[in-house]
PDB file of C-alpha atoms in Angstrom:
ATOM      1  CA  ALA A   1      52.780  28.747 -41.857  1.00  0.00           C
ATOM      2  CA  GLY A   2      51.236  31.180 -39.367  1.00  0.00           C
ATOM      3  CA  ILE A   3      47.873  29.488 -39.633  1.00  0.00           C
ATOM      4  CA  GLN A   4      49.433  26.080 -39.182  1.00  0.00           C
ATOM      5  CA  ALA A   5      51.308  27.306 -36.110  1.00  0.00           C
ATOM      6  CA  ALA A   6      48.114  28.750 -34.648  1.00  0.00           C
ATOM      7  CA  ILE A   7      46.191  25.497 -34.884  1.00  0.00           C
ATOM      8  CA  THR A   8      49.043  23.272 -33.715  1.00  0.00           C
ATOM      9  CA  PRO A   9      49.010  22.734 -29.898  1.00  0.00           C
ATOM     10  CA  ALA A  10      52.157  24.121 -28.313  1.00  0.00           C
ATOM     11  CA  ARG A  11      53.308  23.121 -24.840  1.00  0.00           C
ATOM     12  CA  VAL A  12      53.967  26.151 -22.641  1.00  0.00           C
ATOM     13  CA  GLY A  13      54.217  24.739 -19.123  1.00  0.00           C
ATOM     14  CA  THR A  14      53.468  21.645 -17.107  1.00  0.00           C
ATOM     15  CA  ASN A  15      49.782  22.417 -17.028  1.00  0.00           C
ATOM     16  CA  MET A  16      49.336  25.034 -19.776  1.00  0.00           C
ATOM     17  CA  GLU A  17      48.966  24.552 -23.538  1.00  0.00           C
ATOM     18  CA  VAL A  18      48.281  26.847 -26.518  1.00  0.00           C
ATOM     19  CA  ILE A  19      45.319  25.488 -28.479  1.00  0.00           C
ATOM     20  CA  ASN A  20      43.896  27.386 -31.509  1.00  0.00           C
ATOM     21  CA  GLY A  21      45.782  30.485 -30.453  1.00  0.00           C
ATOM     22  CA  ALA A  22      44.492  30.480 -26.860  1.00  0.00           C
ATOM     23  CA  LEU A  23      46.325  29.575 -23.669  1.00  0.00           C
ATOM     24  CA  ARG A  24      44.476  26.815 -21.836  1.00  0.00           C
ATOM     25  CA  SER A  25      45.166  24.752 -18.735  1.00  0.00           C
ATOM     26  CA  VAL A  26      45.340  20.979 -19.071  1.00  0.00           C
ATOM     27  CA  ARG A  27      45.389  18.160 -16.529  1.00  0.00           C
ATOM     28  CA  SER A  28      48.226  15.708 -16.565  1.00  0.00           C
ATOM     29  CA  PRO A  29      47.221  12.022 -16.870  1.00  0.00           C
ATOM     30  CA  GLU A  30      49.293  11.134 -13.831  1.00  0.00           C
ATOM     31  CA  LYS A  31      47.513  13.671 -11.648  1.00  0.00           C
ATOM     32  CA  GLY A  32      44.099  12.556 -12.858  1.00  0.00           C
ATOM     33  CA  LYS A  33      44.894   8.958 -12.024  1.00  0.00           C
ATOM     34  CA  ALA A  34      46.117   9.911  -8.565  1.00  0.00           C
ATOM     35  CA  GLU A  35      42.971  11.957  -7.940  1.00  0.00           C
ATOM     36  CA  SER A  36      40.848   9.007  -9.032  1.00  0.00           C
ATOM     37  CA  VAL A  37      42.547   6.695  -6.525  1.00  0.00           C
ATOM     38  CA  LEU A  38      42.242   9.344  -3.805  1.00  0.00           C
ATOM     39  CA  HIS A  39      38.556   9.884  -4.626  1.00  0.00           C
ATOM     40  CA  HIS A  40      37.884   6.137  -4.410  1.00  0.00           C
ATOM     41  CA  SER A  41      39.616   5.965  -1.037  1.00  0.00           C
ATOM     42  CA  HIS A  42      37.642   8.928   0.242  1.00  0.00           C
ATOM     43  CA  SER A  43      34.390   7.391  -1.025  1.00  0.00           C
ATOM     44  CA  ALA A  44      34.782   4.335   1.209  1.00  0.00           C
ATOM     45  CA  VAL A  45      35.472   6.506   4.246  1.00  0.00           C
ATOM     46  CA  THR A  46      32.663   8.912   3.324  1.00  0.00           C
ATOM     47  CA  GLU A  47      30.221   6.032   2.955  1.00  0.00           C
ATOM     48  CA  MET A  48      31.118   4.753   6.419  1.00  0.00           C
ATOM     49  CA  TRP A  49      30.585   8.185   7.954  1.00  0.00           C
ATOM     50  CA  ARG A  50      27.291   8.601   6.104  1.00  0.00           C
ATOM     51  CA  GLU A  51      26.055   5.276   7.454  1.00  0.00           C
ATOM     52  CA  ASN A  52      27.064   6.180  11.003  1.00  0.00           C
ATOM     53  CA  LEU A  53      25.418   9.585  10.696  1.00  0.00           C
ATOM     54  CA  PHE A  54      22.206   7.979   9.443  1.00  0.00           C
ATOM     55  CA  LEU A  55      22.166   5.491  12.337  1.00  0.00           C
ATOM     56  CA  ASP A  56      22.760   8.275  14.867  1.00  0.00           C
ATOM     57  CA  ALA A  57      19.932  10.351  13.374  1.00  0.00           C
ATOM     58  CA  PHE A  58      17.621   7.339  13.351  1.00  0.00           C
ATOM     59  CA  ASP A  59      18.381   6.685  17.018  1.00  0.00           C
ATOM     60  CA  VAL A  60      17.085  10.198  17.727  1.00  0.00           C
ATOM     61  CA  LEU A  61      13.823   9.318  15.961  1.00  0.00           C
ATOM     62  CA  ASP A  62      13.624   6.176  18.054  1.00  0.00           C
ATOM     63  CA  SER A  63      14.082   8.215  21.227  1.00  0.00           C
ATOM     64  CA  LEU A  64      11.096  10.344  20.177  1.00  0.00           C
ATOM     65  CA  ARG A  65       9.039   7.161  19.832  1.00  0.00           C
ATOM     66  CA  GLU A  66      10.057   6.114  23.331  1.00  0.00           C
ATOM     67  CA  HIS A  67       9.075   9.542  24.651  1.00  0.00           C
ATOM     68  CA  LEU A  68       5.626   9.397  23.008  1.00  0.00           C
ATOM     69  CA  GLU A  69       5.046   5.844  24.243  1.00  0.00           C
ATOM     70  CA  GLY A  70       6.094   6.923  27.721  1.00  0.00           C
ATOM     71  CA  ASP A  71       3.570   9.774  27.662  1.00  0.00           C
ATOM     72  CA  ALA A  72       0.825   7.383  26.592  1.00  0.00           C
ATOM     73  CA  ALA A  73       1.740   4.917  29.371  1.00  0.00           C
ATOM     74  CA  ASP A  74       1.651   7.689  31.979  1.00  0.00           C
ATOM     75  CA  ASN A  75      -1.840   8.698  30.923  1.00  0.00           C
ATOM     76  CA  GLU A  76      -4.228   6.949  33.318  1.00  0.00           C
ATOM     77  CA  SER A  77      -7.113   6.856  30.841  1.00  0.00           C
ATOM     78  CA  GLY A  78      -5.057   4.911  28.350  1.00  0.00           C
ATOM     79  CA  LEU A  79      -5.850   7.459  25.673  1.00  0.00           C
ATOM     80  CA  SER A  80      -3.571   9.953  23.995  1.00  0.00           C
ATOM     81  CA  PRO A  81      -2.611  12.747  26.392  1.00  0.00           C
ATOM     82  CA  HIS A  82      -3.833  16.243  25.648  1.00  0.00           C
ATOM     83  CA  LEU A  83      -1.460  17.981  23.260  1.00  0.00           C
ATOM     84  CA  GLU A  84      -0.705  21.665  23.204  1.00  0.00           C
ATOM     85  CA  PRO A  85      -1.265  23.476  19.858  1.00  0.00           C
ATOM     86  CA  THR A  86       2.493  23.738  19.327  1.00  0.00           C
ATOM     87  CA  GLN A  87       2.916  19.994  19.901  1.00  0.00           C
ATOM     88  CA  VAL A  88       0.143  19.280  17.410  1.00  0.00           C
ATOM     89  CA  GLN A  89       1.872  21.431  14.782  1.00  0.00           C
ATOM     90  CA  VAL A  90       5.230  19.777  15.375  1.00  0.00           C
ATOM     91  CA  LEU A  91       3.793  16.261  15.125  1.00  0.00           C
ATOM     92  CA  SER A  92       1.852  17.200  11.982  1.00  0.00           C
ATOM     93  CA  LYS A  93       4.999  18.478  10.288  1.00  0.00           C
ATOM     94  CA  PHE A  94       7.034  15.530  11.545  1.00  0.00           C
ATOM     95  CA  ALA A  95       4.485  13.000  10.277  1.00  0.00           C
ATOM     96  CA  ALA A  96       4.355  14.633   6.848  1.00  0.00           C
ATOM     97  CA  GLU A  97       8.143  14.397   6.503  1.00  0.00           C
ATOM     98  CA  LEU A  98       8.259  10.687   7.384  1.00  0.00           C
ATOM     99  CA  SER A  99       7.009   9.797   3.909  1.00  0.00           C
ATOM    100  CA  LYS A 100      10.037  11.550   2.387  1.00  0.00           C
ATOM    101  CA  LEU A 101      12.345   9.537   4.614  1.00  0.00           C
ATOM    102  CA  TYR A 102      10.688   6.318   3.491  1.00  0.00           C
ATOM    103  CA  GLU A 103      10.966   7.238  -0.196  1.00  0.00           C
ATOM    104  CA  CYS A 104      14.701   7.819   0.247  1.00  0.00           C
ATOM    105  CA  CYS A 105      15.333   4.569   2.117  1.00  0.00           C
ATOM    106  CA  LYS A 106      12.734   2.049   0.923  1.00  0.00           C
ATOM    107  CA  ASP A 107      15.098   0.248  -1.488  1.00  0.00           C
ATOM    108  CA  ASN A 108      18.093   0.175   0.851  1.00  0.00           C
ATOM    109  CA  GLU A 109      17.873   0.753   4.610  1.00  0.00           C
ATOM    110  CA  PHE A 110      14.141  -0.078   4.704  1.00  0.00           C
ATOM    111  CA  ALA A 111      14.206  -2.962   2.210  1.00  0.00           C
ATOM    112  CA  GLU A 112      11.925  -5.882   3.187  1.00  0.00           C
ATOM    113  CA  ASP A 113      11.544  -9.583   2.556  1.00  0.00           C
ATOM    114  CA  ARG A 114       8.141  -9.174   0.885  1.00  0.00           C
ATOM    115  CA  SER A 115       7.714 -12.877   0.129  1.00  0.00           C
ATOM    116  CA  LEU A 116       8.576 -13.855   3.741  1.00  0.00           C
ATOM    117  CA  SER A 117      11.066 -16.384   2.355  1.00  0.00           C
ATOM    118  CA  ASN A 118      13.530 -15.670   5.171  1.00  0.00           C
ATOM    119  CA  HIS A 119      11.001 -16.411   7.928  1.00  0.00           C
ATOM    120  CA  SER A 120      11.276 -19.894   9.385  1.00  0.00           C
ATOM    121  CA  SER A 121       8.056 -19.310  11.351  1.00  0.00           C
ATOM    122  CA  ILE A 122       5.075 -16.988  10.977  1.00  0.00           C
ATOM    123  CA  GLU A 123       4.303 -17.006  14.697  1.00  0.00           C
ATOM    124  CA  SER A 124       5.669 -13.489  15.199  1.00  0.00           C
ATOM    125  CA  LEU A 125       3.605 -12.233  12.265  1.00  0.00           C
ATOM    126  CA  ILE A 126       0.255 -13.330  13.679  1.00  0.00           C
ATOM    127  CA  ALA A 127       0.763 -12.035  17.222  1.00  0.00           C
ATOM    128  CA  PRO A 128      -2.189  -9.987  18.535  1.00  0.00           C
ATOM    129  CA  VAL A 129       0.149  -7.289  19.896  1.00  0.00           C
ATOM    130  CA  ALA A 130       3.231  -5.558  18.542  1.00  0.00           C
ATOM    131  CA  PRO A 131       6.485  -7.217  19.634  1.00  0.00           C
ATOM    132  CA  THR A 132       8.660  -5.428  22.165  1.00  0.00           C
ATOM    133  CA  PRO A 133      11.152  -3.157  20.345  1.00  0.00           C
ATOM    134  CA  SER A 134      14.714  -4.430  20.220  1.00  0.00           C
ATOM    135  CA  GLU A 135      18.038  -3.053  18.979  1.00  0.00           C
ATOM    136  CA  ASP A 136      18.240  -6.108  16.722  1.00  0.00           C
ATOM    137  CA  ASP A 137      15.005  -5.206  14.881  1.00  0.00           C
ATOM    138  CA  ALA A 138      15.233  -4.470  11.174  1.00  0.00           C
ATOM    139  CA  MET A 139      15.341  -0.787  10.284  1.00  0.00           C
ATOM    140  CA  VAL A 140      11.953  -0.953   8.593  1.00  0.00           C
ATOM    141  CA  SER A 141      10.422  -2.479  11.732  1.00  0.00           C
ATOM    142  CA  ARG A 142      11.727   0.378  13.833  1.00  0.00           C
ATOM    143  CA  PHE A 143      10.521   2.901  11.253  1.00  0.00           C
ATOM    144  CA  VAL A 144       6.976   1.535  11.118  1.00  0.00           C
ATOM    145  CA  ARG A 145       6.882   1.472  14.925  1.00  0.00           C
ATOM    146  CA  ILE A 146       7.734   5.194  14.884  1.00  0.00           C
ATOM    147  CA  VAL A 147       4.949   5.902  12.367  1.00  0.00           C
ATOM    148  CA  THR A 148       2.312   3.983  14.341  1.00  0.00           C
ATOM    149  CA  THR A 149       3.378   5.598  17.612  1.00  0.00           C
ATOM    150  CA  VAL A 150       3.049   9.088  16.116  1.00  0.00           C
ATOM    151  CA  ALA A 151      -0.383   8.150  14.745  1.00  0.00           C
ATOM    152  CA  GLN A 152      -1.578   6.880  18.119  1.00  0.00           C
ATOM    153  CA  GLY A 153      -0.072   9.805  20.014  1.00  0.00           C
ATOM    154  CA  SER A 154      -1.532  12.601  17.874  1.00  0.00           C
ATOM    155  CA  SER A 155      -5.245  11.984  18.323  1.00  0.00           C
ATOM    156  CA  SER A 156      -7.643  14.910  18.121  1.00  0.00           C
ATOM    157  CA  GLY A 157      -9.160  13.708  21.392  1.00  0.00           C
ATOM    158  CA  PRO A 158     -11.389  10.970  22.847  1.00  0.00           C
ATOM    159  CA  GLY A 159     -14.387  10.185  20.679  1.00  0.00           C
ATOM    160  CA  SER A 160     -13.080  12.164  17.707  1.00  0.00           C
ATOM    161  CA  ARG A 161     -14.887  11.410  14.453  1.00  0.00           C
ATOM    162  CA  PHE A 162     -12.003  12.530  12.253  1.00  0.00           C
ATOM    163  CA  LEU A 163      -8.290  11.863  12.026  1.00  0.00           C
ATOM    164  CA  SER A 164      -5.897  14.638  12.973  1.00  0.00           C
ATOM    165  CA  GLN A 165      -3.568  15.971  10.289  1.00  0.00           C
ATOM    166  CA  ALA A 166      -0.663  13.993  11.738  1.00  0.00           C
ATOM    167  CA  GLN A 167      -2.748  10.809  11.849  1.00  0.00           C
ATOM    168  CA  ARG A 168      -3.823  11.285   8.235  1.00  0.00           C
ATOM    169  CA  SER A 169      -0.190  11.662   7.132  1.00  0.00           C
ATOM    170  CA  CYS A 170       0.773   8.497   9.032  1.00  0.00           C
ATOM    171  CA  MET A 171      -2.120   6.487   7.615  1.00  0.00           C
ATOM    172  CA  ASP A 172      -1.365   7.657   4.063  1.00  0.00           C
ATOM    173  CA  LEU A 173       2.232   6.484   4.488  1.00  0.00           C
ATOM    174  CA  LEU A 174       1.225   3.117   5.938  1.00  0.00           C
ATOM    175  CA  LYS A 175      -1.308   2.692   3.158  1.00  0.00           C
ATOM    176  CA  ALA A 176       1.336   3.375   0.507  1.00  0.00           C
ATOM    177  CA  MET A 177       3.621   0.820   2.151  1.00  0.00           C
ATOM    178  CA  ALA A 178       0.876  -1.779   2.551  1.00  0.00           C
ATOM    179  CA  THR A 179      -0.431  -1.530  -1.013  1.00  0.00           C
ATOM    180  CA  SER A 180       3.140  -1.962  -2.304  1.00  0.00           C
ATOM    181  CA  GLY A 181       3.379  -5.233  -0.360  1.00  0.00           C
ATOM    182  CA  SER A 182       5.091  -4.266   2.897  1.00  0.00           C
ATOM    183  CA  PRO A 183       4.601  -7.096   5.445  1.00  0.00           C
ATOM    184  CA  GLU A 184       5.731  -4.828   8.287  1.00  0.00           C
ATOM    185  CA  ALA A 185       3.122  -2.175   7.496  1.00  0.00           C
ATOM    186  CA  LEU A 186       0.375  -4.789   7.199  1.00  0.00           C
ATOM    187  CA  LEU A 187       1.336  -6.417  10.500  1.00  0.00           C
ATOM    188  CA  ASN A 188       1.198  -3.141  12.412  1.00  0.00           C
ATOM    189  CA  LEU A 189      -1.990  -1.991  10.698  1.00  0.00           C
ATOM    190  CA  THR A 190      -3.680  -5.264  11.608  1.00  0.00           C
ATOM    191  CA  ILE A 191      -2.613  -4.904  15.234  1.00  0.00           C
ATOM    192  CA  MET A 192      -3.750  -1.285  15.255  1.00  0.00           C
ATOM    193  CA  ALA A 193      -7.135  -2.178  13.769  1.00  0.00           C
ATOM    194  CA  GLY A 194      -7.804  -4.808  16.421  1.00  0.00           C
ATOM    195  CA  THR A 195     -11.475  -5.749  16.686  1.00  0.00           C
ATOM    196  CA  SER A 196     -12.628  -2.901  14.441  1.00  0.00           C
ATOM    197  CA  PHE A 197     -12.647  -5.413  11.572  1.00  0.00           C
ATOM    198  CA  PHE A 198     -15.796  -6.822  13.138  1.00  0.00           C
ATOM    199  CA  ALA A 199     -17.381  -3.537  14.221  1.00  0.00           C
ATOM    200  CA  GLU A 200     -20.693  -2.546  12.673  1.00  0.00           C
ATOM    201  CA  ARG A 201     -20.577   0.206  10.055  1.00  0.00           C
ATOM    202  CA  ASP A 202     -23.172   2.547   8.646  1.00  0.00           C
ATOM    203  CA  PRO A 203     -24.415   2.089   5.035  1.00  0.00           C
ATOM    204  CA  SER A 204     -21.678   4.392   3.704  1.00  0.00           C
ATOM    205  CA  GLY A 205     -18.951   2.311   5.352  1.00  0.00           C
ATOM    206  CA  LYS A 206     -18.131   4.845   8.076  1.00  0.00           C
ATOM    207  CA  ALA A 207     -17.516   3.795  11.662  1.00  0.00           C
ATOM    208  CA  LEU A 208     -20.447   4.004  14.027  1.00  0.00           C
ATOM    209  CA  LYS A 209     -20.232   5.982  17.238  1.00  0.00           C
ATOM    210  CA  GLY A 210     -18.012   4.306  19.816  1.00  0.00           C
ATOM    211  CA  VAL A 211     -15.524   2.859  17.318  1.00  0.00           C
ATOM    212  CA  ASP A 212     -12.073   4.455  17.478  1.00  0.00           C
ATOM    213  CA  ILE A 213     -11.556   6.330  14.207  1.00  0.00           C
ATOM    214  CA  LEU A 214      -7.851   5.408  13.937  1.00  0.00           C
ATOM    215  CA  CYS A 215      -8.611   1.695  14.374  1.00  0.00           C
ATOM    216  CA  HIS A 216     -11.393   2.002  11.802  1.00  0.00           C
ATOM    217  CA  GLU A 217      -9.069   3.639   9.261  1.00  0.00           C
ATOM    218  CA  ALA A 218      -6.412   0.985   9.876  1.00  0.00           C
ATOM    219  CA  SER A 219      -8.904  -1.787   9.113  1.00  0.00           C
ATOM    220  CA  ASN A 220      -9.922   0.009   5.902  1.00  0.00           C
ATOM    221  CA  VAL A 221      -6.296   0.253   4.777  1.00  0.00           C
ATOM    222  CA  VAL A 222      -5.747  -3.479   5.366  1.00  0.00           C
ATOM    223  CA  LEU A 223      -8.883  -4.363   3.402  1.00  0.00           C
ATOM    224  CA  ASP A 224      -7.838  -2.093   0.529  1.00  0.00           C
ATOM    225  CA  ALA A 225      -4.276  -3.443   0.513  1.00  0.00           C
ATOM    226  CA  PHE A 226      -5.523  -7.041   0.385  1.00  0.00           C
ATOM    227  CA  SER A 227      -6.714  -6.476  -3.193  1.00  0.00           C
ATOM    228  CA  SER A 228      -3.349  -5.072  -4.298  1.00  0.00           C
ATOM    229  CA  ASN A 229      -1.539  -7.055  -7.001  1.00  0.00           C
ATOM    230  CA  GLN A 230       1.794  -6.227  -5.332  1.00  0.00           C
ATOM    231  CA  LEU A 231       0.857  -8.054  -2.147  1.00  0.00           C
ATOM    232  CA  SER A 232       2.396 -11.521  -2.060  1.00  0.00           C
ATOM    233  CA  ASP A 233       0.216 -14.577  -1.481  1.00  0.00           C
ATOM    234  CA  GLU A 234       2.210 -15.323   1.665  1.00  0.00           C
ATOM    235  CA  CYS A 235       1.247 -11.944   3.143  1.00  0.00           C
ATOM    236  CA  LYS A 236      -2.394 -12.496   2.255  1.00  0.00           C
ATOM    237  CA  VAL A 237      -2.406 -15.868   3.994  1.00  0.00           C
ATOM    238  CA  VAL A 238      -0.845 -14.408   7.153  1.00  0.00           C
TER     239      VAL A 238
END
């Protein structure tokens, strides 16, 4: 009888129960149901706040792009302004972290129409210059514009034969996007490459003296991405 009593659950209080001789707390079904409804309600509100927080943070990134573009416009030579060592370090770190942002958002905020099925015209996709930024632009368009601006604003200097660390990080990100079929990355890489597609190269494929190294690398990325199986036929035609 004592053994049977020990293994039989005995109610002690509203949220306590004796099970196998030990006093344990239990959750009432009614409370659990109420918590579930409350959690669902909070989730909708939390999701809204998360979205607003993301948009606010992204606007800050966009303001950095505007600042870098403003610096480039103020430079009379038309080249990247001289950067202090601290600025170079900050841009290098910033550029490296952009790839993490893309990985987090590529299937949601930065999702793209890779087959171009939603485009009624391809005129905007074959423009020789990047379109003027607008608040109505897709998130991925704004993101790629940030990446290309950082790449162009972090040059090692006029006539440099090598990419800076920040430029390398940006080009690696754009290459990953392009080879996975991103129309936005391909459009901006093509604009960045400009006439370097037709520039003479040495036997090893490197750019000859006088060809901007960033433009040369952009043309190489486009050529490599063109052979990717993930690139839609529509993108290849454009």
